PDB file of C-alpha atoms in Angstrom:
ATOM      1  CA  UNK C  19     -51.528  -7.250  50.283  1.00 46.00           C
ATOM      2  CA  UNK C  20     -50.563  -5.436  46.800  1.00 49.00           C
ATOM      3  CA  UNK C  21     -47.310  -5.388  45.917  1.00 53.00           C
ATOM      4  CA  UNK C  22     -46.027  -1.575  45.288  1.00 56.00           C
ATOM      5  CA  UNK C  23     -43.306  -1.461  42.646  1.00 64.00           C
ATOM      6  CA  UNK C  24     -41.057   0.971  42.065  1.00 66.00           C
ATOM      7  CA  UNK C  25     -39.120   1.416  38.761  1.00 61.00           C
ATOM      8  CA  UNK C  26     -36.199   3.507  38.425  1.00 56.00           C
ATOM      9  CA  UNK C  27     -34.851   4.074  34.880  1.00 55.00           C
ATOM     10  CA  UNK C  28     -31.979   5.960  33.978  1.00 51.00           C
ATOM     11  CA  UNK C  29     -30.352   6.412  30.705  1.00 57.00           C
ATOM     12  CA  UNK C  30     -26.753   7.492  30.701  1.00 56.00           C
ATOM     13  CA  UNK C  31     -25.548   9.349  27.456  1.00 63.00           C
ATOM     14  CA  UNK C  32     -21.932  10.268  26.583  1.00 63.00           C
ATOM     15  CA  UNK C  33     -20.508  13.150  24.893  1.00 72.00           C
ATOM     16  CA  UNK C  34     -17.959  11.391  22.940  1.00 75.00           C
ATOM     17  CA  UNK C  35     -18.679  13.465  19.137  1.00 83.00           C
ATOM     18  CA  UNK C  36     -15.714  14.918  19.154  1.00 86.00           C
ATOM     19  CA  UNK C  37     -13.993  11.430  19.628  1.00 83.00           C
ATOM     20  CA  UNK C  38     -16.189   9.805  17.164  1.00 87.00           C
ATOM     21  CA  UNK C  39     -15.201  12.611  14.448  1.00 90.00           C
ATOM     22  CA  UNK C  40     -11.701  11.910  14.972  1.00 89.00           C
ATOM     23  CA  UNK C  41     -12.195   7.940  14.929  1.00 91.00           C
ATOM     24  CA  UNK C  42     -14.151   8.380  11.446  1.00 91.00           C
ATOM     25  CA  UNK C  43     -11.370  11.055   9.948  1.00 92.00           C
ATOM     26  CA  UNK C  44      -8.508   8.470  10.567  1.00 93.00           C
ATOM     27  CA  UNK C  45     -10.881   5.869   9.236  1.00 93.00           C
ATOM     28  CA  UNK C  46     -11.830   7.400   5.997  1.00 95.00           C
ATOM     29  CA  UNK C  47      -7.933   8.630   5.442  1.00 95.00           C
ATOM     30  CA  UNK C  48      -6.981   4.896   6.252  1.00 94.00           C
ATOM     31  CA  UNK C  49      -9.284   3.656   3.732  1.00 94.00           C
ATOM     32  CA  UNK C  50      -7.922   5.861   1.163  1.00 95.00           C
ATOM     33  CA  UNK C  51      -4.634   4.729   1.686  1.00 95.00           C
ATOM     34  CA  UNK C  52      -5.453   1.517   1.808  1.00 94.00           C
ATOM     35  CA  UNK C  53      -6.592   1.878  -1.734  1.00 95.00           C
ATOM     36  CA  UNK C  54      -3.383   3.948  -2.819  1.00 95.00           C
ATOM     37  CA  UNK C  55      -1.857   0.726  -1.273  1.00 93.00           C
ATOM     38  CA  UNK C  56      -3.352  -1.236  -3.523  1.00 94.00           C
ATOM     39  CA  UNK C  57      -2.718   0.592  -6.306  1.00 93.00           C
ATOM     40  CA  UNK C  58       0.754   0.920  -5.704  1.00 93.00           C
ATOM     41  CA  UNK C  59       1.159  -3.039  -5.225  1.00 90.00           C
ATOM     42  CA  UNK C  60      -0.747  -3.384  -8.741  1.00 92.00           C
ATOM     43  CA  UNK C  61       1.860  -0.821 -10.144  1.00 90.00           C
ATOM     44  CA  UNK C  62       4.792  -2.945  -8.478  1.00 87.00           C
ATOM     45  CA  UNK C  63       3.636  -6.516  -9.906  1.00 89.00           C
ATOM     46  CA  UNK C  64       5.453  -6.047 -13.251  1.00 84.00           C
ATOM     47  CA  UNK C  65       8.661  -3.762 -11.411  1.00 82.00           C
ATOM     48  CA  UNK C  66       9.108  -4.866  -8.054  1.00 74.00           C
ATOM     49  CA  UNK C  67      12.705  -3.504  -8.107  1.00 78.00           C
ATOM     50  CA  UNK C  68      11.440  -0.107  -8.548  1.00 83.00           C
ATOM     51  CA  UNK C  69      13.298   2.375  -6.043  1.00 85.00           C
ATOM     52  CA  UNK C  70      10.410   5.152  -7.246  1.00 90.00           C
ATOM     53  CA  UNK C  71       7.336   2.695  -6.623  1.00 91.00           C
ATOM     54  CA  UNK C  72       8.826   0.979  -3.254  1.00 92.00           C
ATOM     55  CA  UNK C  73       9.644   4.842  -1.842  1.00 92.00           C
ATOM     56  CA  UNK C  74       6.184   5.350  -2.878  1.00 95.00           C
ATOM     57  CA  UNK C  75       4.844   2.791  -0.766  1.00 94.00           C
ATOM     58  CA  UNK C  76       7.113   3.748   2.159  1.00 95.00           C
ATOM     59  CA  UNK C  77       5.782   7.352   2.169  1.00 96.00           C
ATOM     60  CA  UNK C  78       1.995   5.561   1.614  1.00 97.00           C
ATOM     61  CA  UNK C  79       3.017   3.313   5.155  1.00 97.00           C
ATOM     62  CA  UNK C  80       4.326   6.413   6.691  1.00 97.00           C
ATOM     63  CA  UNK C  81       0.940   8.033   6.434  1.00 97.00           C
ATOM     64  CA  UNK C  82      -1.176   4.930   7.135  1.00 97.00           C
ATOM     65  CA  UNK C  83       0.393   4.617  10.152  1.00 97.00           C
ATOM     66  CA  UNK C  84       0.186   8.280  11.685  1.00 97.00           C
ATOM     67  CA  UNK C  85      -3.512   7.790  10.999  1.00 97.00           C
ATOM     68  CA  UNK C  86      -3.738   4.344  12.523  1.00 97.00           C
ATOM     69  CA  UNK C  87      -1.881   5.794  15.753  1.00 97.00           C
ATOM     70  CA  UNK C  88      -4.447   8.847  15.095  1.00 96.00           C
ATOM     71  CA  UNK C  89      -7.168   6.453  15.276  1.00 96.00           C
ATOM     72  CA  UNK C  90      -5.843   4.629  18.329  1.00 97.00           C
ATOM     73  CA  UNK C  91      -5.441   7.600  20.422  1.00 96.00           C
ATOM     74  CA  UNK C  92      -9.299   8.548  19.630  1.00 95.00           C
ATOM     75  CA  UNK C  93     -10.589   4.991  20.270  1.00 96.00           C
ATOM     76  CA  UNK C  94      -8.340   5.421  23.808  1.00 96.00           C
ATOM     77  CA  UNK C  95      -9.766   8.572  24.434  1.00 94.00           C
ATOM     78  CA  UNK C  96     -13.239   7.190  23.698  1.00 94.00           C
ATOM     79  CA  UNK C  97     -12.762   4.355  26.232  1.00 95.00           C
ATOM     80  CA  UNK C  98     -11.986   6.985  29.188  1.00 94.00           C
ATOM     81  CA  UNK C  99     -15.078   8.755  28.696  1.00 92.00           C
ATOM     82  CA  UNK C 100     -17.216   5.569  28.126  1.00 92.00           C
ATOM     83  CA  UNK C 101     -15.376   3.804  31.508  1.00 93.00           C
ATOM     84  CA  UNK C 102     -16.659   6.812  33.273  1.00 91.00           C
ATOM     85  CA  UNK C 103     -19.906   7.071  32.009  1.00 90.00           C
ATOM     86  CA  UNK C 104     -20.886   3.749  31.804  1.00 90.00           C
ATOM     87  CA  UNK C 105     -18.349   1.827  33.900  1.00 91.00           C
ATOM     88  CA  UNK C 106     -16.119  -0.823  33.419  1.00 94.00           C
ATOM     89  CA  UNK C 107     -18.023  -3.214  32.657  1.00 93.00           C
ATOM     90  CA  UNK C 108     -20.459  -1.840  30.431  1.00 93.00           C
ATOM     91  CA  UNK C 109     -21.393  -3.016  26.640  1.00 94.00           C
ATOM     92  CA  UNK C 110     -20.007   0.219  25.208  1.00 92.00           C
ATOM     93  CA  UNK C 111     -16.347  -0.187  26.850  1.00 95.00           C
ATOM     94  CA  UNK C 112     -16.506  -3.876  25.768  1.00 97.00           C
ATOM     95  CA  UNK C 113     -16.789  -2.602  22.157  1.00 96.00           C
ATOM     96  CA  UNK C 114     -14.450  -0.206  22.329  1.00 96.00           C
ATOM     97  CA  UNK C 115     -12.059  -2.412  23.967  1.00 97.00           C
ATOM     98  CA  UNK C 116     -12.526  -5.017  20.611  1.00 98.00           C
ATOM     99  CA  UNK C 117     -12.099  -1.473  18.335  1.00 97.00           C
ATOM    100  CA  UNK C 118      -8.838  -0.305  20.115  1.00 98.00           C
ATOM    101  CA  UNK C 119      -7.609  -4.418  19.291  1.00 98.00           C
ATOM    102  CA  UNK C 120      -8.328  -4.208  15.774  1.00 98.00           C
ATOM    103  CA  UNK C 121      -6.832  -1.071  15.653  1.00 97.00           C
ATOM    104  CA  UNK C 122      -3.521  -1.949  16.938  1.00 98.00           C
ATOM    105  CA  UNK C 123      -3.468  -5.269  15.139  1.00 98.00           C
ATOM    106  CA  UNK C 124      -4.027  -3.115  12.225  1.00 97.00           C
ATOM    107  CA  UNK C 125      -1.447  -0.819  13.237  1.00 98.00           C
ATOM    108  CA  UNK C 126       1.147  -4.012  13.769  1.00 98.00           C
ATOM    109  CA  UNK C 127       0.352  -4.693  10.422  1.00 97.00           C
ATOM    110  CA  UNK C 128       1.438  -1.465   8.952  1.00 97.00           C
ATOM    111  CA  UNK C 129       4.578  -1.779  10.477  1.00 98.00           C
ATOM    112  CA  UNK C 130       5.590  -5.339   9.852  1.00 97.00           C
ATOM    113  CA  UNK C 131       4.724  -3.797   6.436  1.00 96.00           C
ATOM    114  CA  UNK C 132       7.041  -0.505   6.659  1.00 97.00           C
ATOM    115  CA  UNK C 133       9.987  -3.228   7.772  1.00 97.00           C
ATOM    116  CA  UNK C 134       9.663  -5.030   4.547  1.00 95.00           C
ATOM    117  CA  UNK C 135       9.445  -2.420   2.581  1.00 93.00           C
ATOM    118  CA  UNK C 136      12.690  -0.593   4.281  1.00 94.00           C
ATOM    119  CA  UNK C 137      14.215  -4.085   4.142  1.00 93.00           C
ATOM    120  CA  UNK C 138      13.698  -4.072   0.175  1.00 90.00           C
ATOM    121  CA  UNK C 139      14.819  -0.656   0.182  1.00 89.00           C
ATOM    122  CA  UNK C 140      18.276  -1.764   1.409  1.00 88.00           C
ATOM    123  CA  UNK C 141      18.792  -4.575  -0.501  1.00 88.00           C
ATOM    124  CA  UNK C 142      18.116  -2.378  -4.021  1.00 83.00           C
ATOM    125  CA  UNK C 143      20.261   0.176  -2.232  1.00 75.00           C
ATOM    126  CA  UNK C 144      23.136  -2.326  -1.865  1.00 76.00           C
ATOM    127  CA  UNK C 145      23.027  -4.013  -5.627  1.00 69.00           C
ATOM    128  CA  UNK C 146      23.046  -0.069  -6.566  1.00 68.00           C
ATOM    129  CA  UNK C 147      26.251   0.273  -4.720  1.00 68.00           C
ATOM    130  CA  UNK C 148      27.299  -3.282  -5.796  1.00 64.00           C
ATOM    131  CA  UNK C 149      27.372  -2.203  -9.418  1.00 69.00           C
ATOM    132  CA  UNK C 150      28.426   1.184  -8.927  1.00 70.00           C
ATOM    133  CA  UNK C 151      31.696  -0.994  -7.339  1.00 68.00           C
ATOM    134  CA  UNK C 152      31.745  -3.190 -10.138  1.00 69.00           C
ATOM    135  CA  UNK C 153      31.302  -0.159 -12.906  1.00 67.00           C
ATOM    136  CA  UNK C 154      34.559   1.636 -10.851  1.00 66.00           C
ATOM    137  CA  UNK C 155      36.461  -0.920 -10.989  1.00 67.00           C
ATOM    138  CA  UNK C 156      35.698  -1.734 -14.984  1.00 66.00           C
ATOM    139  CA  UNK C 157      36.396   2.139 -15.940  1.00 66.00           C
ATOM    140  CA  UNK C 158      39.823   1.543 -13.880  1.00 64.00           C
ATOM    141  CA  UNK C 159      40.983  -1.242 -15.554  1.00 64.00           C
ATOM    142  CA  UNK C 160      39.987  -0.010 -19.191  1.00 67.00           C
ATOM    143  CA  UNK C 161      41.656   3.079 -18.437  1.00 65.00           C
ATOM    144  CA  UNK C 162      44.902   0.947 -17.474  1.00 63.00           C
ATOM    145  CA  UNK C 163      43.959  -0.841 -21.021  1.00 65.00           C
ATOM    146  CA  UNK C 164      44.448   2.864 -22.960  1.00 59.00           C
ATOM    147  CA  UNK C 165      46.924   3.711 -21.434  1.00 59.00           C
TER     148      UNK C 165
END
């Protein structure tokens, strides 16, 4: 008796452009933030008390951030479509599952970063206001002085 086989292939494909677009537009602005970043910490090196450069950087953490939650949302988005598609337990949802972790731990990062920055932000502000205090209270007593 001959053995009749019958093969059944199906390929399942995903519309998920319009995801992907999104995904690589908050990737490439990430990336050039990243290198403003960089810049900005290069810039900082010789004047890290710099109220200009460290506003700078907030405004640069700001941005990175909106695009990292940008990003996020996509991947998320990505992951519905794929869960359908493919199901659950499919190769493509495992790989977006590890994207949407970096992505977040990436996001975490940016804003541990945006506390420290805010935190140093502060502290200038307060040594401002310190010798502001300290100023006042030397143009009160040389005034007493003249007079």
């Amino acid at each position: 008796m001959a053995k009749n086989k019958k093969e059944i292939e199906a390929q399942f494909k995903a519309d998920t452009s319009q995801f992907t677009e999104k995904v690589d537009a908050a990737g490439k602005e990430i990336l050039s933030l990243t290198k403003e970043l960089k810049l900005n910490k290069t810039q900082m090196k010789n004047n890290s008390q710099s109220v200009e450069l460290l506003t700078q950087r907030q405004s640069i953490l700001s941005k990175e951030s909106e695009a990292s939650k940008n990003k996020i949302d996509a991947l998320e988005s990505k992951l519905d479509v794929a869960k359908k598609t493919f199901g659950e337990n499919s190769k493509e949802v495992y790989k977006l599952k590890n994207q949407i972790t970096d992505a977040k731990t990436q996001f975490a990062a940016i804003q541990n970063e945006i506390q420290d920055t805010d935190k140093k932000l502060d502290s200038l502000s307060n040594k401002v206001d310190d010798c502001s205090n300290e100023f006042d209270s030397l143009s009160d007593k040389t005034d007493d002085c003249g007079n």
